Coordinates of C-alpha atoms and ligand atoms in Angstrom, one line a residue:
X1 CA 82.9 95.6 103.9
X2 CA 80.9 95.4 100.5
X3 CA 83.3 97.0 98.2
X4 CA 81.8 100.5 96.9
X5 CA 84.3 100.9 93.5
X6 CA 82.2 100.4 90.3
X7 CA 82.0 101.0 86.9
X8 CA 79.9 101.3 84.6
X9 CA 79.9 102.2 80.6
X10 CA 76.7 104.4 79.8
X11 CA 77.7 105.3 76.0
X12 CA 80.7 104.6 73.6
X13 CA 81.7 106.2 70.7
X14 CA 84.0 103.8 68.2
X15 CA 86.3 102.6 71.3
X16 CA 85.6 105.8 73.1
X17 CA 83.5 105.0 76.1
X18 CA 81.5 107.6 78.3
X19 CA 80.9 105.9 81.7
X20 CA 80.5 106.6 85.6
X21 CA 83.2 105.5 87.9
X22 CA 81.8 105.2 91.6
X23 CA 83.8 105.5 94.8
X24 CA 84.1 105.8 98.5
X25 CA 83.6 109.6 98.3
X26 CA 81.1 109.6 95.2
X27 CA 80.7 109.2 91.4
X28 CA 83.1 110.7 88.6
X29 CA 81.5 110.9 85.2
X30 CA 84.3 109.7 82.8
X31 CA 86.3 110.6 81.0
X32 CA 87.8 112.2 83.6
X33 CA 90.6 114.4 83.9
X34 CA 92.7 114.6 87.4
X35 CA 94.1 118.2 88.4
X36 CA 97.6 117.3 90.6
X37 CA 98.1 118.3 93.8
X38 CA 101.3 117.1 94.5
X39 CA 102.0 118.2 97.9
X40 CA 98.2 118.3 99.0
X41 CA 97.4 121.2 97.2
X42 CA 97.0 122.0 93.4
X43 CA 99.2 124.4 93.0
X44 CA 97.6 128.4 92.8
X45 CA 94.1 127.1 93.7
X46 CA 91.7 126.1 96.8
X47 CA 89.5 123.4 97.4
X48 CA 86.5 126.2 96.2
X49 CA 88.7 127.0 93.1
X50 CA 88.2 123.3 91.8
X51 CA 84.9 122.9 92.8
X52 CA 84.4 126.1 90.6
X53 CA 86.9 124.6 88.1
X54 CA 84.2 121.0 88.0
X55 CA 87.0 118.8 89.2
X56 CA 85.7 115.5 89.9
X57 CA 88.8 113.5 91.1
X58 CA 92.3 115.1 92.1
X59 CA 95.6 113.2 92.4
X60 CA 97.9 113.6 95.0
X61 CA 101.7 112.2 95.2
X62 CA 102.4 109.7 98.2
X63 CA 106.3 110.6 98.1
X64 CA 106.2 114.0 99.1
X65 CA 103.3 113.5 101.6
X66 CA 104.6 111.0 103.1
X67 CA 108.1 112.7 103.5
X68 CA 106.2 115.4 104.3
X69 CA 103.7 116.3 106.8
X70 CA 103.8 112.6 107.3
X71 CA 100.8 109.7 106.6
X72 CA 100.7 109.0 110.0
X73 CA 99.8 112.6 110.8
X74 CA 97.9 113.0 107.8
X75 CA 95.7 110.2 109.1
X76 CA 95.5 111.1 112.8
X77 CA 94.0 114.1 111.3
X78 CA 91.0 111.8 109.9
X79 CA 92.7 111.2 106.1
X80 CA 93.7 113.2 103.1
X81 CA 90.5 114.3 102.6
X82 CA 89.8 115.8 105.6
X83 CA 93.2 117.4 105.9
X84 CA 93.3 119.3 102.3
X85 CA 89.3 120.1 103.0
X86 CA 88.3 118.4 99.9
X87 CA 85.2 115.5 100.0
X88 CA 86.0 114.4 96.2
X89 CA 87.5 111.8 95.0
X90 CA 91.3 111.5 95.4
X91 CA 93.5 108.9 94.0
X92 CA 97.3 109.0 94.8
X93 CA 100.1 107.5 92.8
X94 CA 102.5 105.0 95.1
X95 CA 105.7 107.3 95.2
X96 CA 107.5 105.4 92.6
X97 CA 107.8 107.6 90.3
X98 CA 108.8 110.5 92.8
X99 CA 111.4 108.5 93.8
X100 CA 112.9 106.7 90.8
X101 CA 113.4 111.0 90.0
X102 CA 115.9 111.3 92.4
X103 CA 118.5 109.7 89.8
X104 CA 122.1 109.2 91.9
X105 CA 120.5 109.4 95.1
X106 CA 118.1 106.2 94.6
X107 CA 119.0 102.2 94.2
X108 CA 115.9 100.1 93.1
X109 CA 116.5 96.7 94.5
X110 CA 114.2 93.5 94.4
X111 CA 113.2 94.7 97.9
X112 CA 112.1 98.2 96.7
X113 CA 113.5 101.9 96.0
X114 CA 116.0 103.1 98.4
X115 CA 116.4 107.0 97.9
X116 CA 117.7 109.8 100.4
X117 CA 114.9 112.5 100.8
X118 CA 115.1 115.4 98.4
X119 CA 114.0 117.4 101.6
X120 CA 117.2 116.7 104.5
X121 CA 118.8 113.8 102.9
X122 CA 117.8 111.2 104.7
X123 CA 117.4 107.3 103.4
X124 CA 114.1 105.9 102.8
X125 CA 113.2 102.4 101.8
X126 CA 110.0 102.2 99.7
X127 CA 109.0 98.9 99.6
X128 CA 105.6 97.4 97.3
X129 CA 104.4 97.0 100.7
X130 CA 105.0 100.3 102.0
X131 CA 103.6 102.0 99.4
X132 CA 100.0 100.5 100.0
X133 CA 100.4 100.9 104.0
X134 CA 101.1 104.6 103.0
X135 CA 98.5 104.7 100.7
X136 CA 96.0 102.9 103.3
X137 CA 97.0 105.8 105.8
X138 CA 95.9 108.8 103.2
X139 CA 93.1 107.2 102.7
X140 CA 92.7 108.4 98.9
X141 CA 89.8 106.6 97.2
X142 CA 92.1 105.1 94.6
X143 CA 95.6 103.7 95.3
X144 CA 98.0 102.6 92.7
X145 CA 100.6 99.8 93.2
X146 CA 104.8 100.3 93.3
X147 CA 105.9 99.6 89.7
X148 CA 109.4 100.1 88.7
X149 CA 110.1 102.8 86.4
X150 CA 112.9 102.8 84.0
X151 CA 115.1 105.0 82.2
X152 CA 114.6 105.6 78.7
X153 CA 115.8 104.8 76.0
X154 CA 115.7 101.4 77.8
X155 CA 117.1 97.7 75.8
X156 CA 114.6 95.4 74.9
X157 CA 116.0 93.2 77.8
X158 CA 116.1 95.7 80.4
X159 CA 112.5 96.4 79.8
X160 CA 111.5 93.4 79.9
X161 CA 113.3 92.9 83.4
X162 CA 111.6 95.9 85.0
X163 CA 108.4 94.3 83.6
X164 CA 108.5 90.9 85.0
X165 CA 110.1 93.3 88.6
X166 CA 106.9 96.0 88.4
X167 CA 104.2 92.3 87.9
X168 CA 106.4 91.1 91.2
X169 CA 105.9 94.4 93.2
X170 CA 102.3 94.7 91.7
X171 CA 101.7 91.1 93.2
X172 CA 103.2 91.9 96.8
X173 CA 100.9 95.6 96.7
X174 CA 97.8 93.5 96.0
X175 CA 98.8 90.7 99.0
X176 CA 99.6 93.7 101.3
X177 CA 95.8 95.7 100.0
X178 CA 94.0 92.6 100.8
X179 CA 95.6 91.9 104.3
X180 CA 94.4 95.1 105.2
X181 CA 91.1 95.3 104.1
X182 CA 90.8 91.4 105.6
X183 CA 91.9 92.6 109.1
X184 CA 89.6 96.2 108.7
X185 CA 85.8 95.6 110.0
X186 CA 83.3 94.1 108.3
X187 CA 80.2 92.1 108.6
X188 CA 82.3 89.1 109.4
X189 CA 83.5 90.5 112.4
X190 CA 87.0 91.3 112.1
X191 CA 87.9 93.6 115.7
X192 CA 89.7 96.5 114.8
X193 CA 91.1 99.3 116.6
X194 CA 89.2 102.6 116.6
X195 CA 90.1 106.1 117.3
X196 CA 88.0 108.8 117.2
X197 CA 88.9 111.7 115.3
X198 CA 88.9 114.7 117.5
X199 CA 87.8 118.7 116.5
X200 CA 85.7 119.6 114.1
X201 CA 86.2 118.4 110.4
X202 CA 86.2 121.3 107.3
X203 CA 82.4 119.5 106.2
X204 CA 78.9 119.9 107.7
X205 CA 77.3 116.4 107.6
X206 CA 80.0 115.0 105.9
X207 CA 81.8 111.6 106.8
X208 CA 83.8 110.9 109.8
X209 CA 85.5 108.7 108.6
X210 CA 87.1 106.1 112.0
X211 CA 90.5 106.1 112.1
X212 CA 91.2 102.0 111.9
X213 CA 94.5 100.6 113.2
X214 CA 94.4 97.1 111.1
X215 CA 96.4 94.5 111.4
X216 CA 98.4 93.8 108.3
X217 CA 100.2 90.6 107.2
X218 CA 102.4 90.8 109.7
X219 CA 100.6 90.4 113.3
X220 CA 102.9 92.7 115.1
X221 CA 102.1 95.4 112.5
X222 CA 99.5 97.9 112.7
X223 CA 98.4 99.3 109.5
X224 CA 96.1 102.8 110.1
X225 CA 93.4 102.7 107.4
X226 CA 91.4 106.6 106.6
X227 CA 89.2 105.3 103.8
X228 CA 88.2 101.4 104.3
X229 CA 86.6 102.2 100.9
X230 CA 90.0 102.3 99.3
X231 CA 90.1 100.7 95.4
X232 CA 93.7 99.6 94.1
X233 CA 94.6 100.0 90.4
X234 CA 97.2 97.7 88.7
X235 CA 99.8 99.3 86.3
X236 CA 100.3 97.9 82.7
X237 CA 104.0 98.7 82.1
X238 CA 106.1 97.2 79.2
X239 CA 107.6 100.3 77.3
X240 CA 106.7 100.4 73.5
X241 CA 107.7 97.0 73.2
X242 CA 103.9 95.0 72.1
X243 CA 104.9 91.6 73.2
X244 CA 105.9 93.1 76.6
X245 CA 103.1 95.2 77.7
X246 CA 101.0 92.1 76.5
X247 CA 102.7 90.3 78.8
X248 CA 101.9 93.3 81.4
X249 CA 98.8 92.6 80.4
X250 CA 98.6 89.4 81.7
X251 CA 100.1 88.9 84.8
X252 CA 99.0 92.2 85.9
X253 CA 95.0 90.8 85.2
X254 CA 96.1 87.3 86.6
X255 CA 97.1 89.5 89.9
X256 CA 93.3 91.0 89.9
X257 CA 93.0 94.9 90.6
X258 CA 90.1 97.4 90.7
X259 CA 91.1 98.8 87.3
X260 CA 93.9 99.7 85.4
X261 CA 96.8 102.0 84.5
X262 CA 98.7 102.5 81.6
X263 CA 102.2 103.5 83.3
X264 CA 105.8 104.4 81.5
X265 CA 104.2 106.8 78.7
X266 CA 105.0 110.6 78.7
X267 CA 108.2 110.0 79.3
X268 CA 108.9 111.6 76.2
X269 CA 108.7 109.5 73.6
X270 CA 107.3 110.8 70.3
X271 CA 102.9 111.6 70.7
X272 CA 102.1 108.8 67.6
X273 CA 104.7 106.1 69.4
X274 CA 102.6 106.8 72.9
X275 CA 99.2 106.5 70.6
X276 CA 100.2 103.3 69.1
X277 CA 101.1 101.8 72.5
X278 CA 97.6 103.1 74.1
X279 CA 95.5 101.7 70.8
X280 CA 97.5 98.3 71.2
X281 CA 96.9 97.9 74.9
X282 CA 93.8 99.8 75.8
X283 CA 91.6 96.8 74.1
X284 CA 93.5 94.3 75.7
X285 CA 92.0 95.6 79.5
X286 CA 89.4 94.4 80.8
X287 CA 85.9 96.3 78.9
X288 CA 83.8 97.1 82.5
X289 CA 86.8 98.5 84.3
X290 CA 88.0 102.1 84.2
X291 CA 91.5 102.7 82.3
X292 CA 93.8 105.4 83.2
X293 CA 96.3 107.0 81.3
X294 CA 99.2 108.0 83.7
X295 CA 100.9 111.7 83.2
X296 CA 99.0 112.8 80.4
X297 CA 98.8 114.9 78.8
X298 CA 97.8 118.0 76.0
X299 CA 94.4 118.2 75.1
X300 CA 95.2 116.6 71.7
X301 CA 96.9 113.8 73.2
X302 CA 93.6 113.1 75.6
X303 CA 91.0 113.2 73.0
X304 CA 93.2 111.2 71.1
X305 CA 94.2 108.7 74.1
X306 CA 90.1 108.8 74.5
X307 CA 89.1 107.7 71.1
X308 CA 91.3 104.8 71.6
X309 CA 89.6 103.8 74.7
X310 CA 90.9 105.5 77.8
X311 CA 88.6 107.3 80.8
X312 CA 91.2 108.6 83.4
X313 CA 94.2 111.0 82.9
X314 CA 96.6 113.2 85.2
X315 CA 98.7 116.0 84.0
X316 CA 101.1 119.0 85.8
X317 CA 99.9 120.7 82.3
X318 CA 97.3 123.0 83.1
X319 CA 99.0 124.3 86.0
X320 CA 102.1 124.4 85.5
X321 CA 101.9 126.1 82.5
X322 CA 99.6 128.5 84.1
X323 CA 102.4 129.2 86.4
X324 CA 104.6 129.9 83.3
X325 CA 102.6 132.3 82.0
X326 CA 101.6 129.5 79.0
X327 CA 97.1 129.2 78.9
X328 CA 94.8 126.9 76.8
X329 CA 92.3 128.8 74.5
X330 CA 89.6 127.6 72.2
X331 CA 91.9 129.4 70.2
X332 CA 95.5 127.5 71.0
X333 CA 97.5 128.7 73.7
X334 CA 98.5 131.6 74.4
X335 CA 101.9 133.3 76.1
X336 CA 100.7 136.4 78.3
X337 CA 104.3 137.8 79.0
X338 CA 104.0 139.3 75.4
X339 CA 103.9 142.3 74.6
X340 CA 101.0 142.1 72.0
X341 CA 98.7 141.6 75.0
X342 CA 99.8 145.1 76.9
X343 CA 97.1 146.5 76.0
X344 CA 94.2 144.0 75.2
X345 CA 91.3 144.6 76.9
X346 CA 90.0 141.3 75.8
X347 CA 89.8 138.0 78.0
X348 CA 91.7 134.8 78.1
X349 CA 89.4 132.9 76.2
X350 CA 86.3 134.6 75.2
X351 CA 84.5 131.5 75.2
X352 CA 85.3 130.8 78.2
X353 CA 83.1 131.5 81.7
X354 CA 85.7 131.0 84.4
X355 CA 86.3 133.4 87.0
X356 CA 89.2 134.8 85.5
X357 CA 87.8 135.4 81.7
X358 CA 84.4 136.6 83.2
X359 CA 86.5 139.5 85.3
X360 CA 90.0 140.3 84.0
X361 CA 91.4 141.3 80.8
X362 CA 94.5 139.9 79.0
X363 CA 96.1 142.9 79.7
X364 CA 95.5 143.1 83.6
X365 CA 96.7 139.5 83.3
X366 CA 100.1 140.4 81.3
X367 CA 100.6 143.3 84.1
X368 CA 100.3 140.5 87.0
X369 CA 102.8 138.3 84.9
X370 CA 105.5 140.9 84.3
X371 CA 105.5 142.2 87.5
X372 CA 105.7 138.9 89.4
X373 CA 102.4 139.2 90.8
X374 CA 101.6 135.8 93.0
X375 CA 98.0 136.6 91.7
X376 CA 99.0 136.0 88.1
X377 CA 99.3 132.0 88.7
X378 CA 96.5 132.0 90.8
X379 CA 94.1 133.5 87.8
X380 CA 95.8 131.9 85.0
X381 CA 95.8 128.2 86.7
X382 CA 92.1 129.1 87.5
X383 CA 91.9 129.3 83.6
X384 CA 93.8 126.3 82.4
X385 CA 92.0 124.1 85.1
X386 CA 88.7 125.5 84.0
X387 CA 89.8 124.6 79.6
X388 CA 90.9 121.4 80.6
X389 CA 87.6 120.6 82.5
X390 CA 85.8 121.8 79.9
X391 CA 87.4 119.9 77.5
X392 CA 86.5 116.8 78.9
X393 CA 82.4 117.7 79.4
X394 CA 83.1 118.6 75.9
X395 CA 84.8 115.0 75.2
X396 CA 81.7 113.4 77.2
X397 CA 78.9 115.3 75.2
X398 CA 80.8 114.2 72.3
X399 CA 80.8 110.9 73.2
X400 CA 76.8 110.8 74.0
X401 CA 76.4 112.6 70.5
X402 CA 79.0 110.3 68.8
X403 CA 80.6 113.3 67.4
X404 CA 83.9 112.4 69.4
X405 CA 85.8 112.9 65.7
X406 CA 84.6 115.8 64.9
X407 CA 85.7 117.0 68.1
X408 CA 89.5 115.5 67.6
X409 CA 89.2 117.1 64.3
X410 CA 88.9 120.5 65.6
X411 CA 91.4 119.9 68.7
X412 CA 93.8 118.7 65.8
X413 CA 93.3 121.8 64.5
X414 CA 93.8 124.1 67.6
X415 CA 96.7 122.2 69.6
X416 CA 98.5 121.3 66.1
X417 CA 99.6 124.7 65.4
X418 CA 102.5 127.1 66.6
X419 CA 101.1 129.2 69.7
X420 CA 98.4 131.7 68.5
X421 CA 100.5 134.3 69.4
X422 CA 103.8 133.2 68.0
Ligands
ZN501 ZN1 88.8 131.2 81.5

């Protein structure tokens, strides 16, 4: 099958680039920021919401889907996309992370992370290869490899160790990726099972995608494959050690991936440590291949992660915060729960057009809030999902106008201070 993942850079900016990232379910004008819907759902919002919202690309986490409702269900149901009614772009993490979380209850081993289930206890074994069989059942257009991830603050030596382990696993992902995609059909004749996918899907004329039963390294293993348009990123690990995410660098591009990550940032380490490691390694990837910033982050820290060369980013921030009552203005954020908003007839953000600012006051809002209203997360992460979508058209335009520092200036400005209301 003639691989549908491109990239191309239409404008930069200093080492800001402005570009179009193409996959199996259609193009994503970058930079690009990825709302997280961890369990299959963003949390608060529909499918309609982030259309609303202009999300290009969500994320989704492999973990908990797989733990629960299960990727084999998930893909006798046609694939992710099909089952969260959503015909965007999806990429999905490789669980890792989810399960390196569990502390005490997990054991990373050459082999992989053993873990008992957060859910009824029970023991797992995710394994690099695994990971991309999972992956290759959800059928996201992205998947992203096992890497290990470690516990800060880390030695120099440990770090190094879980760097040369997370190039290993990255290696056995990419073997496992390719055996699939050798045994799934193509013009060279390859003879794989199919299934059709039976009742009617949540999209009129959209794709019906075959349910492919491929067989994997392993003959007596039968991989199910939702999206044979699937692209796999590498992760660039390496902590804020130069030498080492070099290294990263290295035998992760030696391996050969569809792009790249930037993993084992946000962990909270200090904003200008995370900067310094993104403007060392960002120029060190490859120039026509996307670069994705994993689990970040404020707007300041995108814009700023941007101008040193990064298109793709993930963060629980705008809607978790929304949850908490915590929203992103043009102004700064804002805390509804106070009391100076009892009575302010005003919106959220009055330069912004969501649903939300264009109907409801901050007042209304503050009532929802205080009173424990389910609706109150719904509006608010309707909000944050809309600033941080703005933000980045903003951070495009920018980009195109090569004002991106004026732009950083004034987000400086904005995200730098205490809360607007504090
Ligand atoms: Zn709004």
């Amino acid at each position: 099958m003639a691989p549908v993942f491109s990239f191309r850079v239409l404008q930069t900016d200093g080492e800001a680039r402005h570009g179009e990232m193409t996959t199996a379910h259609g193009v994503v004008p970058t930079p690009a920021f990825m709302p997280v819907g961890t369990r299959g759902a963003v949390k608060g919002v529909t499918s309609r919401d982030l259309l609303d919202a202009g999300a290009d690309i969500i994320l989704a986490n492999t973990y908990h889907l797989w733990l629960r409702p299960g990727d084999q269900l998930i893909a006798r149901l046609g694939g992710l996309h099909r089952f969260m009614g959503w015909d965007r772009p999806i990429l999905t993490d490789s669980g890792g992370f989810q399960a390196f979380s569990l502390g005490a209850r997990r054991v990373i081993t050459e082999d992989g992370i053993r873990f008992r289930s957060h859910l009824d206890g029970s023991e797992h074994l995710l394994t690099p290869e695994g990971a991309t069989d999972i992956q290759a059942g959800l059928g996201p257009d992205i998947a992203m490899v096992l890497d290990e991830c470690l516990a800060q603050p880390a030695t120099a030596d440990a770090v190094r160790a879980s760097t040369e382990r997370s190039a290993r696993w990255a290696r056995r992902c990419r073997d496992r990726f390719q055996a699939i995609a050798d045994a799934a059909p193509s013009e060279k004749g390859a003879r794989p099972l199919f299934a059709e996918i039976k009742g009617p899907g949540p999209f009129s004329g959209g794709r019906q995608a075959p349910l492919i039963h491929a067989a994997a390294t392993d003959p007596g293993t039968l991989v199910t494959v939702t999206n044979p348009g699937q692209a796999q990123f590498g992760i660039i690990q390496g902590g804020t050690v130069p030498d080492l995410r070099a290294m990263s660098v290295d035998r992760t591009l030696a391996i050969g991936f569809e792009a790249y990550a930037i993993g084992g940032l946000s962990v909270g380490e200090p904003p200008d440590t995370m900067y310094s490691v993104v403007e060392h390694t960002a120029p060190l990837l490859p120039a026509g291949r996307p670069r994705y910033l994993m689990g970040v982050g404020t707007p300041l820290d995108i814009v700023e992660a941007v101008s040193r060369g990064i298109d793709l980013f993930d963060c629980v921030m705008p809607t978790r915060n929304a949850r908490n009552g915590q929203v992103f203005t043009s102004e700064g954020r804002l805390t509804i729960k106070n009391a100076q908003y009892a009575d302010d007839a005003r919106p959220l953000d009055p330069a912004c057009t969501c649903y939300t600012c264009r109907t409801y006051s901050r007042a209304y809002l503050r009532h929802l809030f205080v009173a424990g209203e389910i609706t109150a997360s719904v509006l608010n992460t309707v909000h944050n999902l809309r600033f941080y979508l703005d933000t980045m058209a903003r951070v495009r335009q920018a980009i195109v106008f090569g004002t991106l520092e004026t732009l950083r200036r004034s987000l400086r400005a904005t995200f730098s201070r205490p809360l607007s209301d504090s």
